[in-house]
CSV table of C-alpha atoms in Angstrom, one decimal:
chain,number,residue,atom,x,y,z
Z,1,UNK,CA,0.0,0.0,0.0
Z,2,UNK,CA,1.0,3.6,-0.6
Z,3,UNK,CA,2.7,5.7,1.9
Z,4,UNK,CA,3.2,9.2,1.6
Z,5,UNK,CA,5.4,11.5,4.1
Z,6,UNK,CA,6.1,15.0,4.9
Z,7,UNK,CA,8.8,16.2,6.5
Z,8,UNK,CA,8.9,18.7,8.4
Z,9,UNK,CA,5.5,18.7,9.5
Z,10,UNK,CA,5.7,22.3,10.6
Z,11,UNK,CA,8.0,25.0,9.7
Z,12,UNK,CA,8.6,29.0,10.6
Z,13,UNK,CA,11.2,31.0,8.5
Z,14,UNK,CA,11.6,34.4,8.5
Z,15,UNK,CA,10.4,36.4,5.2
Z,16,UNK,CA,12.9,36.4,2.5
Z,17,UNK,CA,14.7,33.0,3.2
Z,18,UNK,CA,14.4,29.7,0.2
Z,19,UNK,CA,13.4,26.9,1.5
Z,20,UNK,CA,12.6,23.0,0.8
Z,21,UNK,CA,9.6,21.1,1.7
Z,22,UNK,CA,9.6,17.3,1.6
Z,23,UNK,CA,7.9,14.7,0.2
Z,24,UNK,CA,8.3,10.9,0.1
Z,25,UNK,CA,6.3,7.7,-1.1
Z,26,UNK,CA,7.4,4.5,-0.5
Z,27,UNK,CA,6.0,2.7,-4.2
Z,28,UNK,CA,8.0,4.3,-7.1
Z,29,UNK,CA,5.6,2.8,-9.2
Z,30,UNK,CA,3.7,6.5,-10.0
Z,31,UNK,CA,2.2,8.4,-12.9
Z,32,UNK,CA,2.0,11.7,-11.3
Z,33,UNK,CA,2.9,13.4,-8.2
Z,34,UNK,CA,1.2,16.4,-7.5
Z,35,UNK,CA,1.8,19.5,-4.9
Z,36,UNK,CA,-1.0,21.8,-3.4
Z,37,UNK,CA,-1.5,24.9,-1.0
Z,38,UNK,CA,-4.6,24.8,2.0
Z,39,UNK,CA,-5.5,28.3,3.7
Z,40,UNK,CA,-7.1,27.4,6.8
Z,41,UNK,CA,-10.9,26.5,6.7
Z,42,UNK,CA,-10.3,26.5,2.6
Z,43,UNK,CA,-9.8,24.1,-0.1
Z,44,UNK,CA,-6.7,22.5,-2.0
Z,45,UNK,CA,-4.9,24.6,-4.5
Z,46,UNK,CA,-3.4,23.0,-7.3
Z,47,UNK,CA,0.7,24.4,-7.5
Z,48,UNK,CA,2.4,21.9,-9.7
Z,49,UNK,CA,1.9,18.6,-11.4
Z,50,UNK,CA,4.9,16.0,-12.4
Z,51,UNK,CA,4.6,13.5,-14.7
Z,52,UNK,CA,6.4,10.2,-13.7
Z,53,UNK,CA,9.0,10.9,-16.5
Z,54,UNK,CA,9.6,14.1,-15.5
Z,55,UNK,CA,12.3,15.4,-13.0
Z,56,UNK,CA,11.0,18.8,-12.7
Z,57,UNK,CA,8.3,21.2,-13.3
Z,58,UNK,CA,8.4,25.3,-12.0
Z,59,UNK,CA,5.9,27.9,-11.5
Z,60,UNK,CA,7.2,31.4,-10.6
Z,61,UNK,CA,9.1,30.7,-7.3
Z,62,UNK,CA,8.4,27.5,-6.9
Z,63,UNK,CA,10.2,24.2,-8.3
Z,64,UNK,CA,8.9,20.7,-7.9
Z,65,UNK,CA,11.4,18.5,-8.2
Z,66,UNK,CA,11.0,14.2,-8.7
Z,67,UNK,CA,13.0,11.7,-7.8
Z,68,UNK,CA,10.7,8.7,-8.9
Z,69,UNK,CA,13.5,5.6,-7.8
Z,70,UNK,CA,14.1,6.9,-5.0
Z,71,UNK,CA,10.6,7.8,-3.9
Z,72,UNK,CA,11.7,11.8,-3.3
Z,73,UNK,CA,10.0,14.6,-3.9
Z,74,UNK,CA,11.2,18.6,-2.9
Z,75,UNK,CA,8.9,21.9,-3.3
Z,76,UNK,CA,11.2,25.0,-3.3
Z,77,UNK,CA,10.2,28.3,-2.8
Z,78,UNK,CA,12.7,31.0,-3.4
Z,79,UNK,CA,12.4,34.5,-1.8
Z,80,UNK,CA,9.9,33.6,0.7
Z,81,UNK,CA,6.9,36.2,1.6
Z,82,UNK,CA,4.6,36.2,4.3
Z,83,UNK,CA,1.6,35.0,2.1
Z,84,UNK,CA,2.8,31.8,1.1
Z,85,UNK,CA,1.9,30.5,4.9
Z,86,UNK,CA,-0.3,27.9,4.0
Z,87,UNK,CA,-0.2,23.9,4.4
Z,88,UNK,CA,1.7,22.7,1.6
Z,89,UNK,CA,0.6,18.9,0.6
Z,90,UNK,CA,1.4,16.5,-1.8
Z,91,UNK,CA,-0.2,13.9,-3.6
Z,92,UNK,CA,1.1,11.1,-5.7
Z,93,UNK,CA,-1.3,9.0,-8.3
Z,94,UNK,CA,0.1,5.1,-8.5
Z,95,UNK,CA,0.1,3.0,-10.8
Z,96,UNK,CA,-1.5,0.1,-9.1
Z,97,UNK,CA,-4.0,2.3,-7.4
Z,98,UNK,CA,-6.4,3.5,-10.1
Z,99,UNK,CA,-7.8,7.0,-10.4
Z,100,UNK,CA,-7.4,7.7,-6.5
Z,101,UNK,CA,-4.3,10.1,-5.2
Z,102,UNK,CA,-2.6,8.8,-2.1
Z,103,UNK,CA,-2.0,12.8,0.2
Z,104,UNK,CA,0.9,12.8,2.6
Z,105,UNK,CA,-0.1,14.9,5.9
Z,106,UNK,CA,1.2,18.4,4.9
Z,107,UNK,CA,4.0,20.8,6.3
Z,108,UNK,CA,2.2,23.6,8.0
Z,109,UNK,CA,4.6,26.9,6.8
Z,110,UNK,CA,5.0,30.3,8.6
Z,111,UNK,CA,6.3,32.6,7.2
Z,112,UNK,CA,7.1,35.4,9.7
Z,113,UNK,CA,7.3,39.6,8.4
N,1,UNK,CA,-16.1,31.1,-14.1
N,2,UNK,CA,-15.0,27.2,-14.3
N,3,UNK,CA,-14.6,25.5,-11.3
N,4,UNK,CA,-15.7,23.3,-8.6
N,5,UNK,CA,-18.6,24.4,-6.2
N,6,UNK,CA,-19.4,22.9,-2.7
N,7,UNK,CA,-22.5,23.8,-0.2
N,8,UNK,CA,-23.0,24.7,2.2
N,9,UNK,CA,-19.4,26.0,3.4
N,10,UNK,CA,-21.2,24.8,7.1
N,11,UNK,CA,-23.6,21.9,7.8
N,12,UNK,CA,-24.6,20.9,11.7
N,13,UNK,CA,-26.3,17.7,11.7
N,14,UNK,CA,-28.3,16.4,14.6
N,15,UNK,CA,-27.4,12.9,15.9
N,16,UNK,CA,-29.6,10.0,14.1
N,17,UNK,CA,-30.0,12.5,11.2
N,18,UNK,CA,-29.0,11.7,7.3
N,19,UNK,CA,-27.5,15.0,5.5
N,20,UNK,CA,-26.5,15.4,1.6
N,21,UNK,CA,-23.5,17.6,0.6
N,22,UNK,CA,-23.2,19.0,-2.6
N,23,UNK,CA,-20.6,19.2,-5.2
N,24,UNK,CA,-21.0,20.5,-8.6
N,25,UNK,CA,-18.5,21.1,-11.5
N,26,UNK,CA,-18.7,22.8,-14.9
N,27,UNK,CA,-15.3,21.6,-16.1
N,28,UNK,CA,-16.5,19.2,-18.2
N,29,UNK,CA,-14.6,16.3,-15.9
N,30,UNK,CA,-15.3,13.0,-15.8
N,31,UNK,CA,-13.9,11.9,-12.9
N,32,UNK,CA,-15.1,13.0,-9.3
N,33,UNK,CA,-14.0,12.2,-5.9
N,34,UNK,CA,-15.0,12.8,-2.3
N,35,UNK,CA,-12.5,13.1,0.5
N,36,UNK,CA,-12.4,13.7,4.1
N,37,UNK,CA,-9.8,15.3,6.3
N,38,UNK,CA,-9.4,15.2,10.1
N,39,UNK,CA,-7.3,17.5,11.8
N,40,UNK,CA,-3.4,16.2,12.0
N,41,UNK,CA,-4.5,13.5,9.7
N,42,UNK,CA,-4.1,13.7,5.6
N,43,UNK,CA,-7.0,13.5,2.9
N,44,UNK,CA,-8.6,10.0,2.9
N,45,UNK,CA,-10.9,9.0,0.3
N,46,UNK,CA,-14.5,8.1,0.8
N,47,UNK,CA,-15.9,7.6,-2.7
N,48,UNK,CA,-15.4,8.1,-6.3
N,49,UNK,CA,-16.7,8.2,-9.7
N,50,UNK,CA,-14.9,7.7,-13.4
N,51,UNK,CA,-17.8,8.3,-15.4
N,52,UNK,CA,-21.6,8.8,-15.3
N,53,UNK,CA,-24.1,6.1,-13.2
N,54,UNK,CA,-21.0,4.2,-11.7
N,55,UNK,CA,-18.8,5.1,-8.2
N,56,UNK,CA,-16.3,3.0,-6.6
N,57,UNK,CA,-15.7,3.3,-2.8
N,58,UNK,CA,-12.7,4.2,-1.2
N,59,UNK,CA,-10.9,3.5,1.9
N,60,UNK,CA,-13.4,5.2,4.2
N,61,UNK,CA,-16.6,4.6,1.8
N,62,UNK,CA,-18.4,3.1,5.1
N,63,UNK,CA,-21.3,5.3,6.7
N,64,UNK,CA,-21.4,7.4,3.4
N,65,UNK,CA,-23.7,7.4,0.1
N,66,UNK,CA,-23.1,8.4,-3.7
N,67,UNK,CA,-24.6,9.1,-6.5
N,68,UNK,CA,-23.9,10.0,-10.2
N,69,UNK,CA,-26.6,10.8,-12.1
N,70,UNK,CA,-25.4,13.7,-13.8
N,71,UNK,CA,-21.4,14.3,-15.0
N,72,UNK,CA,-21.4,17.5,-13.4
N,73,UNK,CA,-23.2,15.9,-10.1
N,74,UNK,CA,-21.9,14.0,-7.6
N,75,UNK,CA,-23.2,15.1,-4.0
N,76,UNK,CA,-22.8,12.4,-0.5
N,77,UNK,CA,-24.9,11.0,1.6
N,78,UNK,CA,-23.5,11.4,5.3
N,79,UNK,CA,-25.7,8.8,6.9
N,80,UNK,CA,-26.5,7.7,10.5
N,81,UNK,CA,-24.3,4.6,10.2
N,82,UNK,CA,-21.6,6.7,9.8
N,83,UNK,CA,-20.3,7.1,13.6
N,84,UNK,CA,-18.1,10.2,13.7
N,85,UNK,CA,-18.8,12.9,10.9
N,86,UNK,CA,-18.0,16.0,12.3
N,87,UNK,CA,-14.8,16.6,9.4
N,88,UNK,CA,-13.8,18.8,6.6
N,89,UNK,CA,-15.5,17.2,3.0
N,90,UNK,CA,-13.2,18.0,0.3
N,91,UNK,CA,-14.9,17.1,-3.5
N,92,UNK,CA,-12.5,17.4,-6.5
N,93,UNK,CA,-12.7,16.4,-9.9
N,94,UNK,CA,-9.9,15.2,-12.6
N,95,UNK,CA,-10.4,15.6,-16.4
N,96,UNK,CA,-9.9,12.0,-17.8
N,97,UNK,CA,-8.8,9.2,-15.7
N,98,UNK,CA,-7.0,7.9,-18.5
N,99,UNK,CA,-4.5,10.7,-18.6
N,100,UNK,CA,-2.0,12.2,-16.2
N,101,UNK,CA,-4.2,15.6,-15.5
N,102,UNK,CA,-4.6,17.6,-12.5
N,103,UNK,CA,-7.2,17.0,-10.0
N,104,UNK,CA,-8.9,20.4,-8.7
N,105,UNK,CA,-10.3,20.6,-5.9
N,106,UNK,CA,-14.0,22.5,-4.2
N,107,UNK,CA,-13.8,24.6,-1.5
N,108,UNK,CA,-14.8,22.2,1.4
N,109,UNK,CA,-17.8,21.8,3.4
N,110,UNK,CA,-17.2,21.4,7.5
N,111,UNK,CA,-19.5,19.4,8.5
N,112,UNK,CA,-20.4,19.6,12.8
N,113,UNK,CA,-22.3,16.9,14.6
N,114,UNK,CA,-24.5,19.2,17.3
């Protein structure tokens, strides 16, 4: 069965500062792994998609990177502001499990002024 | 504007009571899905549907009703069975289960037990 992690599950930087969320899954066997943002009380905001035979995909500041053999995923986000303080999850779609995603717990981010 | 729409944003139910959440899309997608998520605890999947008049169940399907009459239709069921409902519903919908597309997501329903 699928197993996705986060690490860290929390994390406060100040504004300004890069930094790298993580994601891992324990079957490499994926199409996709996708990332998305939560505001509290909302819903899931798509950021990035990555195709299994991809090793990256970017969006303004952010980069997705995959690592499908060795089950690794990173979200960076460059230049940090105090609006991207959100729950970050991701979200990978394998191969032996249909049409369903398998969602890691999220890494709740601060991102202090 | 194309998107996902759940209501209400905020449902009480009374114990012993049945209530139906609603998720609509006018994305034209054929595949719809209905997730839960506790607090500290990831999405988990309840039900889900690749294409009109036929759902699967997920891992939590138990206590919980679908239907899919309609491709842009696919509200649930929270029934009596189901134990401990107060949770976030999260519907979201995927173009074509065949292909490697995004899924989007509604804005969520909470859902209180009172």
């Amino acid at each position: 069965k699928q197993e996705v992690t986060q690490i860290p599950a929390a994390l406060s930087v100040p504004e300004g500062e890069n930094l790298v969320l993580n994601c891992s899954f324990t079957d490499s066997a994926i199409y996709n792994l996708q990332w998305f943002r939560q505001d509290p009380g909302k819903g899931l905001t798509s950021l990035l998609l990555i195709q299994s035979s991809q090793r990256e995909q970017t969006s303004g500041r952010l980069n997705a990177s995959l690592d499908k053999s060795s089950g690794r995923s990173t979200l960076y986000i460059a230049a940090s502001q105090p609006g991207d303080s959100a729950t970050y999850l991701c979200a990978v779609r394998g191969e032996t499990s249909g049409s369903r995603l398998t969602f890691g717990e999220g890494t709740q981010l601060t991102v202090n002024p | 504007d194309g998107g996902i729409t759940q209501s209400p944003k905020y449902l009480f139910r009374k114990e012993g009571q049945n209530v139906t959440l609603s998720c609509e899309q006018n994305l034209n997608h054929d595949a719809m899905y209905w997730y839960r998520q506790d607090p500290g605890q990831g999405l988990r999947l309840i039900y889900y549907s690749q294409i009109v008049n036929d759902f699967q169940k997920g891992d939590i399907a138990e206590g919980y009703s679908v239907s899919r009459e309609k491709k842009e239709s696919f509200p649930l069921t929270v029934t009596s069975a189901q134990k401990n409902p107060t949770a976030f519903y999260l519907c979201a919908s995927r173009r074509d289960t065949q292909l490697n597309t995004e899924a989007f997501f509604g804005q969520g329903t909470r859902l209180t037990v009172v």
